[in-house]
Amino acid sequence: MKKEFLALLLVMVISASVIGCAAAKSPDSAQEVTEQESKEESTEVTTESCTSETSEEAVTKDNEKEDNSALVTGENMLKNGDFSEGTDPWYTFCQNGNAELSVNGDGELDVDIKSVGTVAHGVQLYHDGFSLEEGCVYKISFDASSDVNGKILEMRFQLNGGDYHAYYLENVTVGKDKQHYEYTFTMNETGDPAPRFCFNMGAIGGMDSKTPEHHVYLSNVILTLEDATNRVAGNWAVDIPDIAVNQIGYLPSAYKSATLRGAALTGSADLINEATGETVFEKKIGSSIDDPDTGDKEAIFNFSDIKDEGTYHVEAGGVVSPSFKISSDVYNEAFKASIKMLYYQRCGTGLSKDLAGDFAHPVCHTQSSVLYEDRSKSLDVTGGWHDAGDYGRYSVAGAKAVADLLLAYENYPDVFDDNVGIPESGNGIPDILDEAKYELDWLLKMQRDDGGVYHKVTCRNFPGEIMPEDETEELVIMSVTTTATADLAGVMAMASRVYSDIDKEYADICLEAAKKAATYIDKTETDTVGYKNPSDISTGEYEDVCDIDERFWAYAELYKTTGDKTYEESLKTVLPDNGYSLGWQGVAGYGGYAYLSADGQDAQTQDLVRQEASKYSNEVISNSAKYSYGSSIVGAYPWGSNLTIANNGEYLFIMNGLVDKVNKNVADMQLNYLFGNNSTGYSFLTGFGTTYADHPHHRPSQAMGVTVPGMLVGGPNSGLNDAYVQNVLQGAPSAKCYADNSQSYSTNEITIYWNSPLIYLLAAEIAQEN
């Protein structure tokens, strides 16, 4: 599985808007953290467009100078440097200090530093949304003062990710008299389309946590390009051929198509058997359609009738697609890797060299965790999976992920073996169940004696790009929520069914936990506010202002597992009317499936649930028919769009025979999209395909410099929710808002619950083929 990197010109000098974040609340930090990893729900978006150009970590470089006439010198590259428009887009991050921003009567930015913290970036003022190009000369100037003499500002232009190293750094000493400061520097490293400009104002120059409150005043902050004579152009993105295919390949009986655009929309398309060089299928290209989500004219080349195993590619208009296979075992390796990804995410244990290879590490996060609401109490909540690119553990996310695994095993047990390569391999139990149990055991620890379930356990802030054993800050358990409690009830009821023939004692433990959780939500009012972080916690919220669907799922699973009509009566009182889906925020799809597949339902309730469940399957099918890639998303692409795509494929499989209409071809299309038949040119599964996501926002991969295989990245996000894509993708069609760059946490992070529906989708495809 090779990576092919070819040329796409680096975006010129860009000045882009930054998504507004409240001052002193962004979790961005120069050395520790760059992202606001807010765990966005896949249905939430803010805009439908980003830019037509993509940008990526440089892998090759054009050493020739290029025409620089398009570069503009003398213009301020920083927005609102005179603060005439308030404080945006200038923000603060307080790692362990405290500061507030305002504009004073003299038109100056007033940084009110209430506490400097214990590190230089304990208080940091920053500005994103510009670019630095290699070989160019820049000038930064500003006026500054402080109400204390000798205040040191560490001024940095730095990489906004990785090791956060400075491209240019100056320690600036300011005092009570306003002074003008001016510095010139050359960008001597490979150009950066999304760096950070910041002033660290924390524990520097003798200041410490005992330093009293003080102010820094800034005005007339101007960054200009002075000289582009020696600019070096960089190659920043993959070559995107005008023919998109599933780069891993197709099962013989599956729906198979390529999407043609640009130069490929000429004459006819040919399917070539690479072993013989012969054309095995040819079709004249019909009329193309305009796809507003990609900005392209496109056509479909459907070759589903070809079932002979082999290696193929598509040719059209002189364009050659990536090679791919048609084979009954084409997904076996990706399937196993997508499951083993969860082992790599294990918390509270070490990963051994013989099983984890490059990703082995010592034991992590074994300390007791304190209760946020009562710091005098601590609990053992070790274990479980690290949720995503960070090391937090979240109950709602974990429950969704385990639910997908249990459903996959419950519906397709024969596709799972005992040889994935985890510590439990060879114990006679399918590894998927061993892995699910690792998370279930942790979820059980998150339940209180009264049945309530704690929402999450994390440190107070996201860590930098470090290995898990190096995150040693205090772990904090956050409050009980009804969403976490109901989710636990649902997934534990599922687990009691699945493990009943394997480990009856464990199945009984799970059922008892589910019943306790249901009792808790019975006695607790519906939550319309949801979990919100307090001011000193900046890790993911998994906010949810509606817990009706979670309650519905809990009661439906308990009814299916026990047959107790009491749960059906409770279910009738919380029938969701906010849509059926399989996300972490919207779990009505799980409840709908559980109820419709149970025995002895009330006929009227069954009909109501079927109608609602059918609406969503019809929507998925309708959306997939609109444009050539078969994506079930139309319009804005949300944060975690690949979750939506994978969930929708899973939804069609689980609802087959339970709702009015299901189309397996549409489920196949979702998998084809994830593996390369999309407008970005990428297979979104790390390590698999011709051109695959290889720079995920995933701390172990970033720290080791080697990417864990088998991780599904988030995919296009037209909300542009991180500084990198805001800088390089402004204005592009929604389906192209993706960057394979570790700084882009809103398009290129990974999570356990993005992998889990992919595992289900692959299990279903493999089972139906065999």
PDB file of C-alpha atoms in Angstrom, residues 52-318:
ATOM      1  CA  SER A  52     -10.913  24.585  -3.788  1.00  0.00           C
ATOM      2  CA  GLU A  53      -7.269  24.055  -2.896  1.00  0.00           C
ATOM      3  CA  THR A  54      -5.957  21.497  -0.427  1.00  0.00           C
ATOM      4  CA  SER A  55      -2.759  21.686   1.550  1.00  0.00           C
ATOM      5  CA  GLU A  56      -0.653  19.012   3.189  1.00  0.00           C
ATOM      6  CA  GLU A  57       2.511  18.433   5.085  1.00  0.00           C
ATOM      7  CA  ALA A  58       5.327  18.922   2.601  1.00  0.00           C
ATOM      8  CA  VAL A  59       6.879  15.699   1.396  1.00  0.00           C
ATOM      9  CA  THR A  60       8.797  16.951  -1.641  1.00  0.00           C
ATOM     10  CA  LYS A  61      10.045  20.389  -2.560  1.00  0.00           C
ATOM     11  CA  ASP A  62      10.483  22.284  -5.796  1.00  0.00           C
ATOM     12  CA  ASN A  63      13.861  23.962  -5.433  1.00  0.00           C
ATOM     13  CA  GLU A  64      13.277  26.393  -8.238  1.00  0.00           C
ATOM     14  CA  LYS A  65      12.201  29.960  -7.518  1.00  0.00           C
ATOM     15  CA  GLU A  66       8.793  30.816  -8.923  1.00  0.00           C
ATOM     16  CA  ASP A  67       6.998  33.918 -10.051  1.00  0.00           C
ATOM     17  CA  ASN A  68       6.206  35.924  -6.921  1.00  0.00           C
ATOM     18  CA  SER A  69       4.194  38.650  -8.578  1.00  0.00           C
ATOM     19  CA  ALA A  70       1.013  37.418  -6.872  1.00  0.00           C
ATOM     20  CA  LEU A  71       2.484  37.935  -3.405  1.00  0.00           C
ATOM     21  CA  VAL A  72       1.473  41.214  -1.794  1.00  0.00           C
ATOM     22  CA  THR A  73       4.011  43.123   0.251  1.00  0.00           C
ATOM     23  CA  GLY A  74       3.256  45.801   2.804  1.00  0.00           C
ATOM     24  CA  GLU A  75      -0.259  44.671   3.757  1.00  0.00           C
ATOM     25  CA  ASN A  76      -1.040  43.550   7.289  1.00  0.00           C
ATOM     26  CA  MET A  77      -1.399  39.774   7.319  1.00  0.00           C
ATOM     27  CA  LEU A  78      -3.011  39.846  10.778  1.00  0.00           C
ATOM     28  CA  LYS A  79      -6.647  40.742  11.135  1.00  0.00           C
ATOM     29  CA  ASN A  80      -7.780  43.539  13.416  1.00  0.00           C
ATOM     30  CA  GLY A  81      -4.261  44.466  14.488  1.00  0.00           C
ATOM     31  CA  ASP A  82      -5.510  47.892  15.559  1.00  0.00           C
ATOM     32  CA  PHE A  83      -8.337  46.322  17.648  1.00  0.00           C
ATOM     33  CA  SER A  84     -10.868  48.702  16.162  1.00  0.00           C
ATOM     34  CA  GLU A  85     -13.247  45.752  15.774  1.00  0.00           C
ATOM     35  CA  GLY A  86     -12.885  44.452  19.318  1.00  0.00           C
ATOM     36  CA  THR A  87     -10.823  41.459  20.328  1.00  0.00           C
ATOM     37  CA  ASP A  88     -11.587  38.958  17.528  1.00  0.00           C
ATOM     38  CA  PRO A  89      -9.643  37.105  16.177  1.00  0.00           C
ATOM     39  CA  TRP A  90      -7.206  37.500  19.076  1.00  0.00           C
ATOM     40  CA  TYR A  91      -7.702  34.913  21.790  1.00  0.00           C
ATOM     41  CA  THR A  92      -6.079  33.717  24.986  1.00  0.00           C
ATOM     42  CA  PHE A  93      -5.338  30.293  26.283  1.00  0.00           C
ATOM     43  CA  CYS A  94      -4.536  29.906  29.962  1.00  0.00           C
ATOM     44  CA  GLN A  95      -2.805  26.597  30.565  1.00  0.00           C
ATOM     45  CA  ASN A  96      -2.829  27.096  34.311  1.00  0.00           C
ATOM     46  CA  GLY A  97      -3.006  30.870  34.583  1.00  0.00           C
ATOM     47  CA  ASN A  98      -5.945  33.203  34.167  1.00  0.00           C
ATOM     48  CA  ALA A  99      -6.499  36.225  31.902  1.00  0.00           C
ATOM     49  CA  GLU A 100      -9.246  38.223  30.220  1.00  0.00           C
ATOM     50  CA  LEU A 101      -9.246  40.333  27.044  1.00  0.00           C
ATOM     51  CA  SER A 102     -10.877  43.670  26.370  1.00  0.00           C
ATOM     52  CA  VAL A 103     -10.228  46.867  24.422  1.00  0.00           C
ATOM     53  CA  ASN A 104      -9.628  49.923  26.594  1.00  0.00           C
ATOM     54  CA  GLY A 105     -10.582  53.549  26.026  1.00  0.00           C
ATOM     55  CA  ASP A 106      -7.316  54.237  24.194  1.00  0.00           C
ATOM     56  CA  GLY A 107      -8.100  51.553  21.613  1.00  0.00           C
ATOM     57  CA  GLU A 108      -5.497  49.174  23.001  1.00  0.00           C
ATOM     58  CA  LEU A 109      -5.913  45.454  23.597  1.00  0.00           C
ATOM     59  CA  ASP A 110      -5.915  45.043  27.368  1.00  0.00           C
ATOM     60  CA  VAL A 111      -4.670  41.635  28.539  1.00  0.00           C
ATOM     61  CA  ASP A 112      -5.744  41.463  32.163  1.00  0.00           C
ATOM     62  CA  ILE A 113      -3.446  38.808  33.653  1.00  0.00           C
ATOM     63  CA  LYS A 114      -4.976  37.665  36.894  1.00  0.00           C
ATOM     64  CA  SER A 115      -2.521  34.780  37.360  1.00  0.00           C
ATOM     65  CA  VAL A 116       0.553  33.870  35.288  1.00  0.00           C
ATOM     66  CA  GLY A 117       0.404  30.165  36.113  1.00  0.00           C
ATOM     67  CA  THR A 118       3.555  28.075  36.320  1.00  0.00           C
ATOM     68  CA  VAL A 119       4.775  27.920  32.711  1.00  0.00           C
ATOM     69  CA  ALA A 120       5.601  30.492  30.042  1.00  0.00           C
ATOM     70  CA  HIS A 121       2.370  29.712  28.206  1.00  0.00           C
ATOM     71  CA  GLY A 122       0.372  29.805  31.436  1.00  0.00           C
ATOM     72  CA  VAL A 123      -1.127  32.849  29.718  1.00  0.00           C
ATOM     73  CA  GLN A 124      -0.885  33.037  25.959  1.00  0.00           C
ATOM     74  CA  LEU A 125      -2.292  35.598  23.541  1.00  0.00           C
ATOM     75  CA  TYR A 126      -2.505  34.219  20.014  1.00  0.00           C
ATOM     76  CA  HIS A 127      -3.633  34.883  16.454  1.00  0.00           C
ATOM     77  CA  ASP A 128      -4.084  32.252  13.712  1.00  0.00           C
ATOM     78  CA  GLY A 129      -5.187  32.609  10.121  1.00  0.00           C
ATOM     79  CA  PHE A 130      -2.127  33.574   8.054  1.00  0.00           C
ATOM     80  CA  SER A 131       0.734  31.758   6.302  1.00  0.00           C
ATOM     81  CA  LEU A 132       4.535  31.880   6.234  1.00  0.00           C
ATOM     82  CA  GLU A 133       6.424  30.869   3.114  1.00  0.00           C
ATOM     83  CA  GLU A 134       9.949  29.527   2.932  1.00  0.00           C
ATOM     84  CA  GLY A 135      12.587  32.054   1.903  1.00  0.00           C
ATOM     85  CA  CYS A 136      10.340  35.071   2.471  1.00  0.00           C
ATOM     86  CA  VAL A 137      11.297  37.966   4.725  1.00  0.00           C
ATOM     87  CA  TYR A 138       8.675  39.267   7.176  1.00  0.00           C
ATOM     88  CA  LYS A 139       8.433  42.216   9.547  1.00  0.00           C
ATOM     89  CA  ILE A 140       6.426  42.239  12.765  1.00  0.00           C
ATOM     90  CA  SER A 141       5.822  45.508  14.592  1.00  0.00           C
ATOM     91  CA  PHE A 142       3.645  46.587  17.512  1.00  0.00           C
ATOM     92  CA  ASP A 143       3.285  49.043  20.349  1.00  0.00           C
ATOM     93  CA  ALA A 144       3.278  47.635  23.868  1.00  0.00           C
ATOM     94  CA  SER A 145       3.321  48.587  27.528  1.00  0.00           C
ATOM     95  CA  SER A 146       2.483  47.120  30.919  1.00  0.00           C
ATOM     96  CA  ASP A 147       1.450  48.474  34.284  1.00  0.00           C
ATOM     97  CA  VAL A 148       4.531  46.745  35.728  1.00  0.00           C
ATOM     98  CA  ASN A 149       8.108  47.358  34.610  1.00  0.00           C
ATOM     99  CA  GLY A 150      10.188  44.537  33.207  1.00  0.00           C
ATOM    100  CA  LYS A 151       7.321  42.389  31.977  1.00  0.00           C
ATOM    101  CA  ILE A 152       8.703  39.858  29.488  1.00  0.00           C
ATOM    102  CA  LEU A 153       6.637  38.786  26.492  1.00  0.00           C
ATOM    103  CA  GLU A 154       7.865  35.687  24.671  1.00  0.00           C
ATOM    104  CA  MET A 155       6.904  36.485  21.068  1.00  0.00           C
ATOM    105  CA  ARG A 156       6.715  33.403  18.853  1.00  0.00           C
ATOM    106  CA  PHE A 157       5.911  32.442  15.291  1.00  0.00           C
ATOM    107  CA  GLN A 158       5.543  28.700  15.667  1.00  0.00           C
ATOM    108  CA  LEU A 159       4.348  25.421  14.266  1.00  0.00           C
ATOM    109  CA  ASN A 160       0.761  25.012  15.421  1.00  0.00           C
ATOM    110  CA  GLY A 161       1.071  21.305  16.172  1.00  0.00           C
ATOM    111  CA  GLY A 162       3.672  18.567  16.516  1.00  0.00           C
ATOM    112  CA  ASP A 163       6.459  19.877  18.736  1.00  0.00           C
ATOM    113  CA  TYR A 164       5.214  23.498  18.453  1.00  0.00           C
ATOM    114  CA  HIS A 165       8.740  24.663  17.751  1.00  0.00           C
ATOM    115  CA  ALA A 166       9.337  28.330  17.019  1.00  0.00           C
ATOM    116  CA  TYR A 167      10.185  29.499  13.515  1.00  0.00           C
ATOM    117  CA  TYR A 168      11.135  32.811  15.115  1.00  0.00           C
ATOM    118  CA  LEU A 169      11.277  33.835  18.780  1.00  0.00           C
ATOM    119  CA  GLU A 170      12.086  37.058  20.635  1.00  0.00           C
ATOM    120  CA  ASN A 171      11.857  37.914  24.320  1.00  0.00           C
ATOM    121  CA  VAL A 172      10.431  41.421  24.481  1.00  0.00           C
ATOM    122  CA  THR A 173      10.715  43.448  27.695  1.00  0.00           C
ATOM    123  CA  VAL A 174       7.988  46.043  28.172  1.00  0.00           C
ATOM    124  CA  GLY A 175       7.372  48.641  30.857  1.00  0.00           C
ATOM    125  CA  LYS A 176       5.002  51.378  31.905  1.00  0.00           C
ATOM    126  CA  ASP A 177       5.876  53.632  28.986  1.00  0.00           C
ATOM    127  CA  LYS A 178       4.435  52.621  25.638  1.00  0.00           C
ATOM    128  CA  GLN A 179       7.178  51.739  23.144  1.00  0.00           C
ATOM    129  CA  HIS A 180       7.277  50.726  19.505  1.00  0.00           C
ATOM    130  CA  TYR A 181       8.873  47.360  18.715  1.00  0.00           C
ATOM    131  CA  GLU A 182       9.909  46.127  15.287  1.00  0.00           C
ATOM    132  CA  TYR A 183      11.584  42.879  14.191  1.00  0.00           C
ATOM    133  CA  THR A 184      12.466  41.357  10.828  1.00  0.00           C
ATOM    134  CA  PHE A 185      12.948  37.633  10.226  1.00  0.00           C
ATOM    135  CA  THR A 186      13.285  35.144   7.381  1.00  0.00           C
ATOM    136  CA  MET A 187      11.215  31.971   7.225  1.00  0.00           C
ATOM    137  CA  ASN A 188      14.038  29.441   6.844  1.00  0.00           C
ATOM    138  CA  GLU A 189      11.948  26.292   7.164  1.00  0.00           C
ATOM    139  CA  THR A 190       9.454  24.685   4.814  1.00  0.00           C
ATOM    140  CA  GLY A 191       6.507  27.040   4.426  1.00  0.00           C
ATOM    141  CA  ASP A 192       3.601  26.701   6.829  1.00  0.00           C
ATOM    142  CA  PRO A 193       0.065  27.550   5.641  1.00  0.00           C
ATOM    143  CA  ALA A 194      -1.298  27.682   9.189  1.00  0.00           C
ATOM    144  CA  PRO A 195       1.268  28.764  11.784  1.00  0.00           C
ATOM    145  CA  ARG A 196       0.529  30.551  15.057  1.00  0.00           C
ATOM    146  CA  PHE A 197       1.632  34.031  16.171  1.00  0.00           C
ATOM    147  CA  CYS A 198       1.578  34.327  19.938  1.00  0.00           C
ATOM    148  CA  PHE A 199       2.834  36.130  22.997  1.00  0.00           C
ATOM    149  CA  ASN A 200       3.503  33.924  26.007  1.00  0.00           C
ATOM    150  CA  MET A 201       2.860  36.102  29.069  1.00  0.00           C
ATOM    151  CA  GLY A 202       3.013  33.545  31.853  1.00  0.00           C
ATOM    152  CA  ALA A 203       5.757  32.501  34.261  1.00  0.00           C
ATOM    153  CA  ILE A 204       8.684  34.230  32.558  1.00  0.00           C
ATOM    154  CA  GLY A 205      11.417  36.487  33.919  1.00  0.00           C
ATOM    155  CA  GLY A 206      10.978  35.714  37.590  1.00  0.00           C
ATOM    156  CA  MET A 207       7.192  35.876  37.603  1.00  0.00           C
ATOM    157  CA  ASP A 208       5.449  32.976  39.313  1.00  0.00           C
ATOM    158  CA  SER A 209       2.090  31.961  40.724  1.00  0.00           C
ATOM    159  CA  LYS A 210       2.469  34.560  43.490  1.00  0.00           C
ATOM    160  CA  THR A 211       2.752  37.462  41.025  1.00  0.00           C
ATOM    161  CA  PRO A 212      -0.208  39.817  41.552  1.00  0.00           C
ATOM    162  CA  GLU A 213      -2.707  40.746  38.865  1.00  0.00           C
ATOM    163  CA  HIS A 214      -1.325  43.034  36.148  1.00  0.00           C
ATOM    164  CA  HIS A 215      -2.036  44.233  32.601  1.00  0.00           C
ATOM    165  CA  VAL A 216      -0.300  44.209  29.220  1.00  0.00           C
ATOM    166  CA  TYR A 217      -1.430  46.663  26.546  1.00  0.00           C
ATOM    167  CA  LEU A 218      -0.917  46.120  22.799  1.00  0.00           C
ATOM    168  CA  SER A 219      -1.781  48.185  19.742  1.00  0.00           C
ATOM    169  CA  ASN A 220      -0.877  48.546  16.058  1.00  0.00           C
ATOM    170  CA  VAL A 221       0.184  44.905  15.632  1.00  0.00           C
ATOM    171  CA  ILE A 222       1.278  44.549  12.017  1.00  0.00           C
ATOM    172  CA  LEU A 223       2.815  41.587  10.155  1.00  0.00           C
ATOM    173  CA  THR A 224       3.962  42.309   6.607  1.00  0.00           C
ATOM    174  CA  LEU A 225       5.728  40.437   3.837  1.00  0.00           C
ATOM    175  CA  GLU A 226       8.825  42.478   3.051  1.00  0.00           C
ATOM    176  CA  ASP A 227      10.684  40.442   0.427  1.00  0.00           C
ATOM    177  CA  ALA A 228       9.617  37.399  -1.604  1.00  0.00           C
ATOM    178  CA  THR A 229      12.658  37.308  -3.897  1.00  0.00           C
ATOM    179  CA  ASN A 230      13.963  34.032  -2.453  1.00  0.00           C
ATOM    180  CA  ARG A 231      10.627  32.343  -1.950  1.00  0.00           C
ATOM    181  CA  VAL A 232      10.772  28.574  -2.369  1.00  0.00           C
ATOM    182  CA  ALA A 233       7.615  26.884  -3.572  1.00  0.00           C
ATOM    183  CA  GLY A 234       6.556  23.678  -1.883  1.00  0.00           C
ATOM    184  CA  ASN A 235       4.535  20.682  -3.050  1.00  0.00           C
ATOM    185  CA  TRP A 236       1.805  20.193  -0.514  1.00  0.00           C
ATOM    186  CA  ALA A 237      -0.873  17.791  -1.614  1.00  0.00           C
ATOM    187  CA  VAL A 238      -1.595  14.512  -3.296  1.00  0.00           C
ATOM    188  CA  ASP A 239      -2.290  14.244  -6.963  1.00  0.00           C
ATOM    189  CA  ILE A 240      -6.014  13.701  -7.390  1.00  0.00           C
ATOM    190  CA  PRO A 241      -6.810  11.707 -10.532  1.00  0.00           C
ATOM    191  CA  ASP A 242     -10.004  12.435 -12.412  1.00  0.00           C
ATOM    192  CA  ILE A 243     -11.224   8.897 -11.768  1.00  0.00           C
ATOM    193  CA  ALA A 244     -12.162   7.933  -8.210  1.00  0.00           C
ATOM    194  CA  VAL A 245     -12.545   4.304  -7.140  1.00  0.00           C
ATOM    195  CA  ASN A 246     -12.639   2.218  -3.998  1.00  0.00           C
ATOM    196  CA  GLN A 247      -8.860   1.983  -3.697  1.00  0.00           C
ATOM    197  CA  ILE A 248      -8.922  -1.152  -1.553  1.00  0.00           C
ATOM    198  CA  GLY A 249     -11.309  -2.928  -3.879  1.00  0.00           C
ATOM    199  CA  TYR A 250     -14.693  -4.586  -4.227  1.00  0.00           C
ATOM    200  CA  LEU A 251     -16.294  -7.834  -3.194  1.00  0.00           C
ATOM    201  CA  PRO A 252     -17.430  -9.826  -6.262  1.00  0.00           C
ATOM    202  CA  SER A 253     -21.159  -9.479  -5.584  1.00  0.00           C
ATOM    203  CA  ALA A 254     -21.021  -5.862  -4.372  1.00  0.00           C
ATOM    204  CA  TYR A 255     -22.041  -2.692  -6.160  1.00  0.00           C
ATOM    205  CA  LYS A 256     -18.998  -1.410  -8.072  1.00  0.00           C
ATOM    206  CA  SER A 257     -18.590   1.981  -9.682  1.00  0.00           C
ATOM    207  CA  ALA A 258     -16.011   4.648 -10.459  1.00  0.00           C
ATOM    208  CA  THR A 259     -16.721   8.366 -10.534  1.00  0.00           C
ATOM    209  CA  LEU A 260     -15.391  10.314 -13.519  1.00  0.00           C
ATOM    210  CA  ARG A 261     -14.745  14.044 -13.740  1.00  0.00           C
ATOM    211  CA  GLY A 262     -12.591  16.531 -15.621  1.00  0.00           C
ATOM    212  CA  ALA A 263     -10.480  14.978 -18.352  1.00  0.00           C
ATOM    213  CA  ALA A 264     -12.063  11.567 -17.785  1.00  0.00           C
ATOM    214  CA  LEU A 265     -15.439  12.821 -19.083  1.00  0.00           C
ATOM    215  CA  THR A 266     -14.492  12.028 -22.660  1.00  0.00           C
ATOM    216  CA  GLY A 267     -15.643   9.224 -24.943  1.00  0.00           C
ATOM    217  CA  SER A 268     -15.884   5.931 -23.119  1.00  0.00           C
ATOM    218  CA  ALA A 269     -14.538   4.327 -19.963  1.00  0.00           C
ATOM    219  CA  ASP A 270     -12.752   0.981 -19.879  1.00  0.00           C
ATOM    220  CA  LEU A 271     -12.210  -1.516 -17.085  1.00  0.00           C
ATOM    221  CA  ILE A 272      -8.761  -3.064 -17.558  1.00  0.00           C
ATOM    222  CA  ASN A 273      -7.654  -6.402 -16.150  1.00  0.00           C
ATOM    223  CA  GLU A 274      -4.054  -5.671 -15.187  1.00  0.00           C
ATOM    224  CA  ALA A 275      -2.935  -9.300 -15.452  1.00  0.00           C
ATOM    225  CA  THR A 276      -3.871  -9.509 -19.133  1.00  0.00           C
ATOM    226  CA  GLY A 277      -3.991  -5.855 -20.151  1.00  0.00           C
ATOM    227  CA  GLU A 278      -7.349  -6.512 -21.749  1.00  0.00           C
ATOM    228  CA  THR A 279     -10.499  -4.410 -21.552  1.00  0.00           C
ATOM    229  CA  VAL A 280     -13.102  -6.542 -19.798  1.00  0.00           C
ATOM    230  CA  PHE A 281     -15.858  -3.925 -19.765  1.00  0.00           C
ATOM    231  CA  GLU A 282     -16.441  -0.770 -21.774  1.00  0.00           C
ATOM    232  CA  LYS A 283     -19.173   1.812 -21.591  1.00  0.00           C
ATOM    233  CA  LYS A 284     -19.803   5.076 -23.361  1.00  0.00           C
ATOM    234  CA  ILE A 285     -19.876   7.986 -20.945  1.00  0.00           C
ATOM    235  CA  GLY A 286     -23.309   9.523 -20.880  1.00  0.00           C
ATOM    236  CA  SER A 287     -24.249  12.985 -19.767  1.00  0.00           C
ATOM    237  CA  SER A 288     -22.511  14.368 -16.692  1.00  0.00           C
ATOM    238  CA  ILE A 289     -24.241  16.068 -13.784  1.00  0.00           C
ATOM    239  CA  ASP A 290     -23.264  19.128 -11.771  1.00  0.00           C
ATOM    240  CA  ASP A 291     -22.446  18.274  -8.171  1.00  0.00           C
ATOM    241  CA  PRO A 292     -22.618  21.408  -5.983  1.00  0.00           C
ATOM    242  CA  ASP A 293     -21.026  19.565  -3.054  1.00  0.00           C
ATOM    243  CA  THR A 294     -17.826  18.973  -5.036  1.00  0.00           C
ATOM    244  CA  GLY A 295     -17.994  21.789  -7.590  1.00  0.00           C
ATOM    245  CA  ASP A 296     -17.406  19.301 -10.415  1.00  0.00           C
ATOM    246  CA  LYS A 297     -19.245  17.809 -13.354  1.00  0.00           C
ATOM    247  CA  GLU A 298     -19.330  14.057 -12.787  1.00  0.00           C
ATOM    248  CA  ALA A 299     -20.471  10.777 -14.299  1.00  0.00           C
ATOM    249  CA  ILE A 300     -20.806   7.232 -12.964  1.00  0.00           C
ATOM    250  CA  PHE A 301     -19.059   4.244 -14.547  1.00  0.00           C
ATOM    251  CA  ASN A 302     -20.924   1.224 -13.161  1.00  0.00           C
ATOM    252  CA  PHE A 303     -19.153  -2.121 -13.625  1.00  0.00           C
ATOM    253  CA  SER A 304     -21.067  -4.161 -11.030  1.00  0.00           C
ATOM    254  CA  ASP A 305     -21.581  -7.033 -13.496  1.00  0.00           C
ATOM    255  CA  ILE A 306     -17.869  -7.849 -13.418  1.00  0.00           C
ATOM    256  CA  LYS A 307     -17.340 -10.467 -10.709  1.00  0.00           C
ATOM    257  CA  ASP A 308     -14.123 -12.226 -11.758  1.00  0.00           C
ATOM    258  CA  GLU A 309     -11.398 -11.884  -9.160  1.00  0.00           C
ATOM    259  CA  GLY A 310      -8.280  -9.969 -10.124  1.00  0.00           C
ATOM    260  CA  THR A 311      -6.541  -6.599 -10.123  1.00  0.00           C
ATOM    261  CA  TYR A 312      -8.071  -3.856 -12.250  1.00  0.00           C
ATOM    262  CA  HIS A 313      -8.056  -0.173 -13.058  1.00  0.00           C
ATOM    263  CA  VAL A 314     -10.317   2.184 -14.997  1.00  0.00           C
ATOM    264  CA  GLU A 315      -9.192   4.270 -17.989  1.00  0.00           C
ATOM    265  CA  ALA A 316     -11.078   7.170 -19.547  1.00  0.00           C
ATOM    266  CA  GLY A 317      -9.954  10.178 -21.572  1.00  0.00           C
ATOM    267  CA  GLY A 318      -6.311   9.280 -21.016  1.00  0.00           C
TER     268      GLY A 318
END
